[in-house]
Amino acid sequence: MPSNPVPDAVVDVIEPATEAVMARVPAADVEATRAAVARAKAALPAWRAVAPRDRALLLARIGAGVEAELEALARLEARNAGKPIGDARGEIALVADTFRYFAAAPERLIGQTIPVAGGVNMTFREPLGVVGLITPWNFPLAIASWKIAPALAAGNTVVLKPAALTPLTAIELERIAREAGLPEDVFTVLVGSGRVVGEALVADPDVAKIAFTGSTAVGRRIGALAAESITRVTLELGGKSANVIFADADLEAAAAAAPGAVFGNAGQDCCARARILVQRSAVDRFLELFVAHTKALRVGDPLDEATQMGPLISADQLSEVRSFLDEVPIAAQGRTPDGPGYWFPPTVLAPVTPDARAARDEIFGPIACVIPFEGEAEAIAMANDTIYGLSGSIWTRDGARALRMARAIESGTLSINSNTSVRVTTPFGGFKQSGIGRELGPDALNHYTELKNVFMAT
Ligand code: NAD
């Protein structure tokens, strides 16, 4: 338990584009967290007893409920997280898809029979129990749904602690789930700080598993706390991904796609391709194209349909991001609006050496480092010279080279001639200090179930 938890009674939720308070939400404390876990535990037997088909129908109804309110949820997310409305719509659509995808799961929790002597041997996928979810502010509802949907599909009950900066869409989802018919206490949202509510959740002996997305530093602390009670953990943590661009690539396409991959969500993206490694002979041409695209980015009001990049999430994040401009030459910067809001322009740093702080640390802001390399071997060494391994891209017209690179880069998700990272149907997660476990895709359910082996003598 935290040593001296002094919770705020109310969380002020700030709109980062205006710095105004947009909502005030009651905050949970340690007692409220324990009580929510106790209720989730009490709800387990009845939830496990719900027929797989009925659990499937419920999840599908939650997805449909999200879809029915897509526009309102997207506007709420856009305002609260400061993200462009078009991006927010895409994220809420992803939430609906995630519930639909995992709605197929309750009826496919299939075990095996294994040939043994003297009887029949069967395996079962059993739910874990109460699952605690702790999520970040950058893709608030999307990342929460990647955990809630498989956890519920497998027959667990869920207590979610969203980031205190962005709790509003999670609160709406709790209502939508209830209206869809989800029994009481099967899914609870607790708003509060990480030190108080988050740690109380991790330390609660009735929580069977913690699924966490956030920074590597907090992931390390959660892993250590969870080890005390051998609580299962999956950790989706930070990144410093490489976008490797060879001289034989379609440079126009690579340069047009690169801003979205590093300035998307104002750079507050664990998959941000923030290290742009460019083969030396193509650096000048790439920079010329990339800078032009960067300067053309429209930064402004998240609710304006034309906006491509919004503000940073908070004043703290803004001063953290600013601190990275100290040592490295700025090649180009975009423009930001005047007036209130946590604005930081899309910024290109070049030339950058691989040992600069901006090239090594996760900035979590709209700063791209352009770093030259000579050949394939150096590109692999540079791409892997990081504690992280979440995502990355390879741009080349040489297919064999693309596959050699994809196999050699130590990263959970790679794309070739593309910068995409996330699909509901494919696994997502990190190598090295980017995390433990995978979300989405066919393997996600394994992280929300225990494998049971039963032998019956015949
Ligand atoms: P954070 O680690 O500060 O917070 C994440 C969550 O943990 C929040 O809900 C917070 O309240 C809670 N928390 C904080 N301290 C805690 C503690 N001691 N015990 C329990 N819970 C605690 O991260 P953030 O600033 O919200 O998000 C940014 C980070 O998240 C970046 O590092 C980013 O790379 C990472 N991220 C990773 C992924 C991924 O899938 N790998 C996705 C998105 C974000």
Short mmCIF file of C-alpha atoms and ligand atoms in Angstrom, two decimals:
data_model
loop_
_atom_site.label_atom_id
_atom_site.label_comp_id
_atom_site.label_asym_id
_atom_site.label_seq_id
_atom_site.Cartn_x
_atom_site.Cartn_y
_atom_site.Cartn_z
CA MET A 1 0.00 0.00 0.00
CA PRO A 2 1.22 3.56 -0.59
CA SER A 3 2.83 4.96 2.53
CA ASN A 4 0.86 8.17 2.88
CA PRO A 5 -1.97 8.46 0.42
CA VAL A 6 -3.63 11.86 0.53
CA PRO A 7 -6.06 11.81 -2.39
CA ASP A 8 -7.69 14.83 -3.97
CA ALA A 9 -11.42 14.70 -3.43
CA VAL A 10 -11.98 16.01 -6.94
CA VAL A 11 -9.96 15.86 -10.15
CA ASP A 12 -10.08 19.00 -12.31
CA VAL A 13 -10.02 17.89 -15.93
CA ILE A 14 -8.28 20.45 -18.14
CA GLU A 15 -8.84 21.08 -21.84
CA PRO A 16 -5.27 21.44 -23.13
CA ALA A 17 -6.16 23.71 -26.08
CA THR A 18 -7.68 26.34 -23.76
CA GLU A 19 -6.20 25.52 -20.32
CA ALA A 20 -9.76 25.76 -18.97
CA VAL A 21 -11.33 23.24 -16.57
CA MET A 22 -13.81 21.23 -18.67
CA ALA A 23 -15.05 18.88 -15.93
CA ARG A 24 -14.65 18.10 -12.27
CA VAL A 25 -14.68 14.41 -11.41
CA PRO A 26 -14.84 12.81 -7.95
CA ALA A 27 -11.57 11.10 -7.10
CA ALA A 28 -11.26 7.66 -5.56
CA ASP A 29 -8.94 6.95 -2.63
CA VAL A 30 -7.42 3.77 -1.20
CA GLU A 31 -10.63 2.78 0.59
CA ALA A 32 -12.73 3.31 -2.53
CA THR A 33 -10.24 1.25 -4.54
CA ARG A 34 -10.37 -1.65 -2.08
CA ALA A 35 -14.15 -1.50 -2.07
CA ALA A 36 -14.32 -1.54 -5.90
CA VAL A 37 -12.02 -4.57 -6.01
CA ALA A 38 -14.11 -6.33 -3.37
CA ARG A 39 -17.28 -5.71 -5.41
CA ALA A 40 -15.55 -6.90 -8.59
CA LYS A 41 -14.53 -10.06 -6.74
CA ALA A 42 -18.06 -10.65 -5.53
CA ALA A 43 -19.34 -10.21 -9.10
CA LEU A 44 -17.01 -12.91 -10.46
CA PRO A 45 -19.04 -16.11 -9.96
CA ALA A 46 -22.15 -14.75 -11.67
CA TRP A 47 -20.13 -13.28 -14.54
CA ARG A 48 -18.27 -16.55 -15.08
CA ALA A 49 -21.60 -18.36 -15.17
CA VAL A 50 -22.94 -16.22 -18.02
CA ALA A 51 -23.15 -18.45 -21.10
CA PRO A 52 -20.40 -17.77 -23.67
CA ARG A 53 -22.99 -16.76 -26.26
CA ASP A 54 -24.55 -14.22 -23.91
CA ARG A 55 -21.13 -12.81 -22.98
CA ALA A 56 -20.41 -12.49 -26.70
CA LEU A 57 -23.70 -10.67 -27.32
CA LEU A 58 -22.99 -8.27 -24.47
CA LEU A 59 -19.57 -7.34 -25.83
CA ALA A 60 -21.05 -6.80 -29.29
CA ARG A 61 -23.73 -4.56 -27.75
CA ILE A 62 -21.06 -2.48 -25.99
CA GLY A 63 -19.29 -2.06 -29.36
CA ALA A 64 -22.57 -1.01 -30.96
CA GLY A 65 -23.23 1.41 -28.09
CA VAL A 66 -19.83 3.02 -28.66
CA GLU A 67 -20.52 3.29 -32.37
CA ALA A 68 -23.92 4.87 -31.75
CA GLU A 69 -22.25 7.61 -29.69
CA LEU A 70 -19.11 7.87 -31.84
CA GLU A 71 -19.35 11.57 -32.61
CA ALA A 72 -20.01 12.66 -29.01
CA LEU A 73 -17.24 10.40 -27.67
CA ALA A 74 -14.81 11.64 -30.34
CA ARG A 75 -15.52 15.27 -29.48
CA LEU A 76 -15.02 14.57 -25.78
CA GLU A 77 -11.74 12.76 -26.46
CA ALA A 78 -10.57 15.50 -28.87
CA ARG A 79 -11.20 18.23 -26.31
CA ASN A 80 -9.83 16.37 -23.30
CA ALA A 81 -6.72 14.88 -24.94
CA GLY A 82 -6.14 17.80 -27.36
CA LYS A 83 -6.20 15.57 -30.43
CA PRO A 84 -7.56 16.47 -33.89
CA ILE A 85 -11.22 15.50 -34.23
CA GLY A 86 -10.51 13.32 -37.27
CA ASP A 87 -7.97 11.29 -35.27
CA ALA A 88 -10.37 11.07 -32.32
CA ARG A 89 -13.10 9.63 -34.59
CA GLY A 90 -10.64 7.00 -35.79
CA GLU A 91 -9.77 6.06 -32.21
CA ILE A 92 -13.39 5.72 -31.10
CA ALA A 93 -14.13 3.60 -34.19
CA LEU A 94 -11.18 1.43 -33.11
CA VAL A 95 -12.78 1.06 -29.66
CA ALA A 96 -16.02 -0.20 -31.25
CA ASP A 97 -14.02 -2.59 -33.46
CA THR A 98 -12.08 -3.88 -30.46
CA PHE A 99 -15.28 -4.85 -28.65
CA ARG A 100 -16.61 -6.47 -31.84
CA TYR A 101 -13.37 -8.41 -32.37
CA PHE A 102 -13.29 -9.76 -28.81
CA ALA A 103 -17.03 -10.48 -28.91
CA ALA A 104 -16.03 -13.55 -30.94
CA ALA A 105 -13.74 -14.73 -28.15
CA PRO A 106 -16.04 -16.13 -25.42
CA GLU A 107 -17.18 -18.87 -27.79
CA ARG A 108 -13.65 -19.63 -28.93
CA LEU A 109 -11.87 -20.16 -25.61
CA ILE A 110 -10.91 -23.56 -26.90
CA GLY A 111 -8.80 -26.10 -25.01
CA GLN A 112 -6.99 -29.21 -26.21
CA THR A 113 -7.12 -32.90 -25.57
CA ILE A 114 -3.65 -34.38 -25.27
CA PRO A 115 -2.92 -38.11 -25.73
CA VAL A 116 -1.77 -39.66 -22.43
CA ALA A 117 -1.70 -43.14 -20.98
CA GLY A 118 -4.51 -44.33 -18.70
CA GLY A 119 -7.05 -41.58 -19.25
CA VAL A 120 -8.07 -38.38 -20.93
CA ASN A 121 -6.13 -35.14 -20.61
CA MET A 122 -7.83 -31.82 -21.29
CA THR A 123 -6.82 -28.18 -21.09
CA PHE A 124 -9.08 -25.24 -20.26
CA ARG A 125 -8.63 -21.50 -20.54
CA GLU A 126 -9.86 -20.18 -17.18
CA PRO A 127 -10.42 -16.53 -16.29
CA LEU A 128 -7.88 -15.00 -13.91
CA GLY A 129 -10.29 -13.20 -11.56
CA VAL A 130 -10.31 -9.46 -10.89
CA VAL A 131 -8.11 -7.66 -13.42
CA GLY A 132 -6.80 -4.15 -12.67
CA LEU A 133 -6.17 -1.91 -15.67
CA ILE A 134 -4.02 1.24 -15.55
CA THR A 135 -3.94 3.37 -18.68
CA PRO A 136 -2.27 6.54 -20.04
CA TRP A 137 -3.61 9.83 -21.41
CA ASN A 138 -2.36 9.71 -24.99
CA PHE A 139 -4.97 7.34 -26.53
CA PRO A 140 -7.29 7.21 -23.54
CA LEU A 141 -10.26 5.10 -24.57
CA ALA A 142 -8.56 3.14 -27.36
CA ILE A 143 -5.85 1.72 -25.10
CA ALA A 144 -8.36 1.04 -22.32
CA SER A 145 -10.56 -0.93 -24.74
CA TRP A 146 -7.64 -3.14 -25.81
CA LYS A 147 -7.59 -4.40 -22.22
CA ILE A 148 -11.26 -4.22 -21.15
CA ALA A 149 -12.63 -6.21 -24.09
CA PRO A 150 -10.37 -9.30 -23.87
CA ALA A 151 -10.50 -9.25 -20.05
CA LEU A 152 -14.31 -9.34 -20.06
CA ALA A 153 -14.45 -11.81 -22.95
CA ALA A 154 -12.37 -14.28 -20.93
CA GLY A 155 -14.73 -14.02 -17.94
CA ASN A 156 -12.76 -11.69 -15.69
CA THR A 157 -14.17 -8.69 -13.88
CA VAL A 158 -12.39 -5.40 -14.41
CA VAL A 159 -11.41 -2.29 -12.44
CA LEU A 160 -9.98 0.44 -14.68
CA LYS A 161 -7.93 3.42 -13.53
CA PRO A 162 -7.61 5.80 -16.47
CA ALA A 163 -5.05 8.62 -16.42
CA ALA A 164 -6.37 11.41 -14.21
CA LEU A 165 -5.72 13.90 -17.05
CA THR A 166 -8.15 12.13 -19.42
CA PRO A 167 -10.81 10.14 -17.57
CA LEU A 168 -13.92 11.41 -19.35
CA THR A 169 -14.45 8.88 -22.15
CA ALA A 170 -13.80 5.96 -19.77
CA ILE A 171 -16.59 7.25 -17.54
CA GLU A 172 -18.87 7.35 -20.60
CA LEU A 173 -17.86 3.81 -21.55
CA GLU A 174 -18.83 2.57 -18.08
CA ARG A 175 -22.31 4.04 -18.64
CA ILE A 176 -22.55 2.57 -22.17
CA ALA A 177 -21.57 -0.87 -20.87
CA ARG A 178 -24.21 -0.69 -18.14
CA GLU A 179 -26.85 0.38 -20.67
CA ALA A 180 -25.79 -2.53 -22.89
CA GLY A 181 -26.69 -4.85 -20.01
CA LEU A 182 -23.30 -5.58 -18.42
CA PRO A 183 -24.03 -6.70 -14.84
CA GLU A 184 -23.13 -4.32 -12.04
CA ASP A 185 -19.52 -4.38 -10.73
CA VAL A 186 -18.23 -6.38 -13.69
CA PHE A 187 -16.57 -3.21 -15.04
CA THR A 188 -15.78 -0.25 -12.77
CA VAL A 189 -13.92 2.97 -13.53
CA LEU A 190 -11.96 4.61 -10.69
CA VAL A 191 -10.58 8.09 -11.29
CA GLY A 192 -7.56 9.09 -9.24
CA SER A 193 -3.82 9.44 -9.07
CA GLY A 194 -1.36 6.72 -9.91
CA ARG A 195 0.36 6.91 -6.55
CA VAL A 196 -2.89 6.42 -4.65
CA VAL A 197 -5.45 4.52 -6.72
CA GLY A 198 -2.94 2.88 -9.09
CA GLU A 199 -0.73 1.54 -6.32
CA ALA A 200 -3.71 0.46 -4.21
CA LEU A 201 -4.92 -1.55 -7.20
CA VAL A 202 -1.52 -3.17 -7.80
CA ALA A 203 -1.06 -4.01 -4.12
CA ASP A 204 -4.57 -5.41 -3.55
CA PRO A 205 -4.25 -9.16 -2.94
CA ASP A 206 -7.60 -9.74 -4.64
CA VAL A 207 -6.33 -8.36 -7.95
CA ALA A 208 -5.11 -11.30 -10.03
CA LYS A 209 -3.50 -9.32 -12.80
CA ILE A 210 -2.48 -5.78 -13.72
CA ALA A 211 -2.48 -4.71 -17.35
CA PHE A 212 -0.59 -1.44 -17.59
CA THR A 213 0.19 0.99 -20.38
CA GLY A 214 2.38 3.97 -19.58
CA SER A 215 5.96 5.03 -19.08
CA THR A 216 8.81 2.60 -18.56
CA ALA A 217 9.60 4.25 -15.20
CA VAL A 218 6.11 3.63 -13.80
CA GLY A 219 6.02 0.17 -15.42
CA ARG A 220 9.19 -0.72 -13.52
CA ARG A 221 7.59 0.37 -10.22
CA ILE A 222 4.39 -1.56 -10.95
CA GLY A 223 6.40 -4.65 -11.85
CA ALA A 224 8.28 -4.43 -8.55
CA LEU A 225 5.08 -3.93 -6.50
CA ALA A 226 3.32 -6.75 -8.33
CA ALA A 227 6.23 -9.11 -7.68
CA GLU A 228 5.44 -8.99 -3.94
CA SER A 229 2.25 -10.97 -4.46
CA ILE A 230 3.22 -12.67 -7.78
CA THR A 231 0.42 -10.68 -9.39
CA ARG A 232 0.48 -11.21 -13.15
CA VAL A 233 1.46 -8.17 -15.17
CA THR A 234 1.50 -7.12 -18.76
CA LEU A 235 3.35 -3.89 -19.44
CA GLU A 236 3.06 -1.71 -22.54
CA LEU A 237 5.75 0.92 -22.06
CA GLY A 238 7.74 3.60 -23.79
CA GLY A 239 9.43 3.68 -27.17
CA LYS A 240 12.02 5.45 -29.29
CA SER A 241 11.31 3.89 -32.62
CA ALA A 242 13.40 4.17 -35.75
CA ASN A 243 12.10 5.09 -39.18
CA VAL A 244 14.86 3.70 -41.42
CA ILE A 245 14.90 5.22 -44.90
CA PHE A 246 17.26 3.85 -47.56
CA ALA A 247 18.36 5.88 -50.57
CA ASP A 248 16.60 3.39 -52.88
CA ALA A 249 13.21 4.05 -51.21
CA ASP A 250 10.35 6.05 -52.69
CA LEU A 251 11.66 9.18 -50.94
CA GLU A 252 8.58 11.26 -51.75
CA ALA A 253 6.33 8.67 -50.11
CA ALA A 254 8.65 8.23 -47.10
CA ALA A 255 8.90 12.00 -46.56
CA ALA A 256 5.17 12.54 -46.96
CA ALA A 257 4.42 9.80 -44.40
CA ALA A 258 7.15 10.71 -41.88
CA PRO A 259 5.44 13.76 -40.27
CA GLY A 260 2.33 11.74 -39.38
CA ALA A 261 4.57 9.09 -37.82
CA VAL A 262 6.40 11.48 -35.50
CA PHE A 263 4.07 14.48 -35.08
CA GLY A 264 0.81 12.51 -34.95
CA ASN A 265 -0.93 13.02 -31.58
CA ALA A 266 1.59 15.87 -31.13
CA GLY A 267 4.33 13.24 -30.83
CA GLN A 268 2.68 11.81 -27.71
CA ASP A 269 2.65 8.36 -29.21
CA CYS A 270 4.55 5.37 -27.87
CA CYS A 271 5.04 4.27 -31.50
CA ALA A 272 6.33 7.66 -32.68
CA ARG A 273 9.09 7.12 -35.24
CA ALA A 274 11.11 9.86 -33.57
CA ARG A 275 14.50 8.70 -34.84
CA ILE A 276 14.51 9.13 -38.59
CA LEU A 277 17.57 7.26 -39.84
CA VAL A 278 18.32 8.27 -43.43
CA GLN A 279 21.01 6.81 -45.70
CA ARG A 280 23.59 9.55 -46.08
CA SER A 281 23.33 9.99 -49.85
CA ALA A 282 19.59 10.73 -49.49
CA VAL A 283 19.69 12.99 -46.43
CA ASP A 284 19.59 16.35 -48.23
CA ARG A 285 16.72 15.42 -50.52
CA PHE A 286 14.77 13.77 -47.68
CA LEU A 287 15.24 16.76 -45.38
CA GLU A 288 14.08 19.17 -48.06
CA LEU A 289 10.84 17.19 -48.57
CA PHE A 290 10.29 16.41 -44.89
CA VAL A 291 10.77 20.02 -43.78
CA ALA A 292 8.29 21.23 -46.41
CA HIS A 293 5.67 18.76 -45.14
CA THR A 294 6.43 19.70 -41.54
CA LYS A 295 6.00 23.42 -42.14
CA ALA A 296 2.69 22.79 -43.91
CA LEU A 297 1.19 20.97 -40.89
CA ARG A 298 -1.86 22.73 -39.49
CA VAL A 299 -1.54 23.04 -35.74
CA GLY A 300 -4.57 24.35 -33.88
CA ASP A 301 -8.02 23.84 -32.39
CA PRO A 302 -8.65 20.08 -32.05
CA LEU A 303 -12.30 20.54 -33.05
CA ASP A 304 -11.41 22.28 -36.34
CA GLU A 305 -11.77 19.68 -39.12
CA ALA A 306 -8.63 21.02 -40.84
CA THR A 307 -6.38 20.59 -37.80
CA GLN A 308 -3.60 18.00 -38.12
CA MET A 309 -1.90 18.51 -34.76
CA GLY A 310 -3.23 19.76 -31.43
CA PRO A 311 -1.54 20.95 -28.23
CA LEU A 312 0.45 18.89 -25.76
CA ILE A 313 -1.49 17.39 -22.89
CA SER A 314 -0.29 19.60 -20.02
CA ALA A 315 1.99 22.39 -18.84
CA ASP A 316 4.33 19.77 -17.35
CA GLN A 317 4.59 17.94 -20.67
CA LEU A 318 5.27 21.25 -22.43
CA SER A 319 8.19 22.15 -20.20
CA GLU A 320 9.57 18.61 -20.45
CA VAL A 321 9.47 18.72 -24.27
CA ARG A 322 11.05 22.20 -24.36
CA SER A 323 14.01 20.90 -22.38
CA PHE A 324 15.10 18.81 -25.38
CA LEU A 325 15.87 21.82 -27.55
CA ASP A 326 19.01 22.76 -25.64
CA GLU A 327 21.78 20.83 -27.38
CA VAL A 328 20.85 20.10 -30.98
CA PRO A 329 20.46 22.39 -34.04
CA ILE A 330 16.88 23.06 -35.13
CA ALA A 331 16.53 22.50 -38.89
CA ALA A 332 12.92 23.61 -39.07
CA GLN A 333 9.85 24.32 -36.97
CA GLY A 334 6.17 24.63 -37.80
CA ARG A 335 3.84 27.29 -36.40
CA THR A 336 1.48 27.22 -33.42
CA PRO A 337 -1.54 29.34 -32.48
CA ASP A 338 -1.21 32.33 -30.16
CA GLY A 339 -3.06 32.55 -26.87
CA PRO A 340 -3.77 29.90 -24.22
CA GLY A 341 -3.05 26.21 -24.75
CA TYR A 342 -0.02 23.96 -24.34
CA TRP A 343 1.33 24.52 -27.86
CA PHE A 344 4.62 23.25 -29.16
CA PRO A 345 5.49 23.39 -32.87
CA PRO A 346 6.45 20.34 -34.94
CA THR A 347 10.24 20.49 -34.84
CA VAL A 348 12.95 18.87 -36.95
CA LEU A 349 16.39 18.49 -35.37
CA ALA A 350 19.27 17.87 -37.81
CA PRO A 351 21.98 16.83 -38.00
CA VAL A 352 21.78 14.80 -34.80
CA THR A 353 24.38 12.38 -33.48
CA PRO A 354 23.02 9.12 -32.04
CA ASP A 355 24.34 9.93 -28.55
CA ALA A 356 22.42 13.22 -28.16
CA ARG A 357 19.80 13.17 -25.38
CA ALA A 358 17.09 14.05 -27.93
CA ALA A 359 18.08 10.97 -29.94
CA ARG A 360 18.10 8.61 -26.95
CA ASP A 361 15.26 9.56 -24.57
CA GLU A 362 11.58 9.21 -25.27
CA ILE A 363 10.56 12.88 -25.70
CA PHE A 364 6.79 12.33 -26.06
CA GLY A 365 6.43 15.54 -28.02
CA PRO A 366 6.60 16.64 -31.68
CA ILE A 367 10.37 16.50 -32.13
CA ALA A 368 12.02 14.48 -34.90
CA CYS A 369 15.74 13.68 -34.98
CA VAL A 370 17.19 13.08 -38.44
CA ILE A 371 20.30 10.91 -38.19
CA PRO A 372 22.44 9.83 -41.19
CA PHE A 373 23.73 6.27 -41.67
CA GLU A 374 25.98 4.68 -44.31
CA GLY A 375 24.77 1.12 -44.92
CA GLU A 376 22.57 -1.70 -43.72
CA ALA A 377 24.81 -2.87 -40.88
CA GLU A 378 25.08 0.61 -39.40
CA ALA A 379 21.33 1.15 -39.73
CA ILE A 380 20.63 -2.06 -37.78
CA ALA A 381 23.15 -1.15 -35.08
CA MET A 382 21.66 2.34 -34.72
CA ALA A 383 18.05 1.14 -34.74
CA ASN A 384 18.88 -1.35 -31.95
CA ASP A 385 21.02 1.05 -29.89
CA THR A 386 18.19 1.84 -27.46
CA ILE A 387 16.63 0.40 -24.32
CA TYR A 388 13.29 0.35 -26.19
CA GLY A 389 11.84 -1.92 -28.88
CA LEU A 390 8.25 -1.05 -29.60
CA SER A 391 7.80 -0.13 -33.22
CA GLY A 392 9.58 1.04 -36.35
CA SER A 393 9.61 1.27 -40.14
CA ILE A 394 11.84 0.35 -43.04
CA TRP A 395 11.59 2.17 -46.37
CA THR A 396 13.33 0.55 -49.36
CA ARG A 397 12.46 -0.84 -52.80
CA ASP A 398 14.67 -3.88 -52.14
CA GLY A 399 12.35 -6.55 -50.74
CA ALA A 400 15.07 -8.87 -49.48
CA ARG A 401 16.76 -6.01 -47.64
CA ALA A 402 13.42 -4.99 -46.12
CA LEU A 403 12.92 -8.48 -44.69
CA ARG A 404 16.54 -8.74 -43.49
CA MET A 405 16.09 -5.44 -41.65
CA ALA A 406 12.70 -6.43 -40.23
CA ARG A 407 14.19 -9.63 -38.80
CA ALA A 408 17.25 -7.85 -37.39
CA ILE A 409 15.55 -4.90 -35.67
CA GLU A 410 14.67 -5.70 -32.04
CA SER A 411 11.14 -4.43 -32.00
CA GLY A 412 7.63 -5.81 -31.45
CA THR A 413 5.96 -4.19 -34.46
CA LEU A 414 7.59 -3.20 -37.74
CA SER A 415 6.15 -1.93 -40.98
CA ILE A 416 7.75 -1.91 -44.43
CA ASN A 417 7.08 1.08 -46.69
CA SER A 418 4.43 2.14 -44.19
CA ASN A 419 4.31 3.65 -40.71
CA THR A 420 1.34 1.78 -39.29
CA SER A 421 1.60 -0.02 -35.95
CA VAL A 422 -1.83 -0.99 -34.68
CA ARG A 423 -4.54 -3.24 -36.04
CA VAL A 424 -7.19 -4.89 -33.89
CA THR A 425 -6.45 -8.26 -35.49
CA THR A 426 -2.65 -8.30 -35.09
CA PRO A 427 -0.44 -8.46 -31.98
CA PHE A 428 0.99 -5.26 -30.52
CA GLY A 429 3.66 -4.93 -27.82
CA GLY A 430 7.29 -4.35 -27.06
CA PHE A 431 10.71 -5.97 -27.01
CA LYS A 432 13.25 -4.97 -24.32
CA GLN A 433 12.13 -2.16 -21.96
CA SER A 434 9.10 -1.38 -24.14
CA GLY A 435 7.19 -4.01 -22.25
CA ILE A 436 6.06 -7.54 -21.50
CA GLY A 437 3.13 -9.19 -23.26
CA ARG A 438 1.03 -8.48 -26.33
CA GLU A 439 -2.31 -6.77 -26.84
CA LEU A 440 -4.85 -7.22 -29.64
CA GLY A 441 -4.66 -10.02 -32.18
CA PRO A 442 -5.09 -13.73 -31.57
CA ASP A 443 -2.68 -13.95 -28.60
CA ALA A 444 -4.26 -11.26 -26.41
CA LEU A 445 -6.68 -13.65 -24.71
CA ASN A 446 -3.81 -15.74 -23.37
CA HIS A 447 -2.85 -12.77 -21.19
CA TYR A 448 -6.29 -12.74 -19.56
CA THR A 449 -6.60 -16.47 -18.90
CA GLU A 450 -4.80 -19.20 -17.00
CA LEU A 451 -4.15 -22.50 -18.71
CA LYS A 452 -5.57 -25.38 -16.67
CA ASN A 453 -4.66 -29.02 -17.25
CA VAL A 454 -7.09 -31.75 -16.19
CA PHE A 455 -6.43 -35.49 -16.28
CA MET A 456 -9.23 -38.00 -15.86
CA ALA A 457 -8.30 -41.66 -15.34
CA THR A 458 -10.33 -44.00 -17.44
P1 NAD B 1 2.54 7.30 -16.85
O1 NAD B 1 3.41 6.10 -16.69
O2 NAD B 1 2.91 8.53 -16.17
O3 NAD B 1 1.05 6.97 -16.38
C1 NAD B 1 0.32 5.89 -16.91
C2 NAD B 1 -0.75 5.50 -15.89
O4 NAD B 1 -0.11 5.01 -14.72
C3 NAD B 1 -1.66 6.64 -15.44
O5 NAD B 1 -2.97 6.15 -15.27
C4 NAD B 1 -1.04 7.03 -14.10
O6 NAD B 1 -1.95 7.65 -13.24
C5 NAD B 1 -0.61 5.67 -13.59
N1 NAD B 1 0.46 5.71 -12.57
C6 NAD B 1 1.40 6.68 -12.39
N2 NAD B 1 2.20 6.34 -11.34
C7 NAD B 1 1.75 5.16 -10.87
C8 NAD B 1 2.15 4.31 -9.80
N3 NAD B 1 3.18 4.61 -9.00
N4 NAD B 1 1.47 3.16 -9.58
C9 NAD B 1 0.42 2.83 -10.37
N5 NAD B 1 -0.02 3.60 -11.39
C10 NAD B 1 0.64 4.75 -11.65
O7 NAD B 1 2.39 7.47 -18.43
P2 NAD B 1 1.65 8.63 -19.20
O8 NAD B 1 2.44 9.88 -19.01
O9 NAD B 1 0.20 8.63 -18.86
O10 NAD B 1 1.77 8.09 -20.71
C11 NAD B 1 2.91 8.27 -21.47
C12 NAD B 1 3.77 7.01 -21.49
O11 NAD B 1 3.00 5.89 -21.87
C13 NAD B 1 4.89 7.08 -22.51
O12 NAD B 1 6.06 6.57 -21.94
C14 NAD B 1 4.41 6.16 -23.62
O13 NAD B 1 5.41 5.60 -24.42
C15 NAD B 1 3.67 5.14 -22.88
N6 NAD B 1 2.72 4.46 -23.74
C16 NAD B 1 2.98 3.18 -24.13
C17 NAD B 1 2.10 2.53 -24.99
C18 NAD B 1 2.35 1.12 -25.43
O14 NAD B 1 1.41 0.50 -25.88
N7 NAD B 1 3.54 0.59 -25.31
C19 NAD B 1 0.97 3.19 -25.44
C20 NAD B 1 0.74 4.49 -25.03
C21 NAD B 1 1.62 5.11 -24.15
#
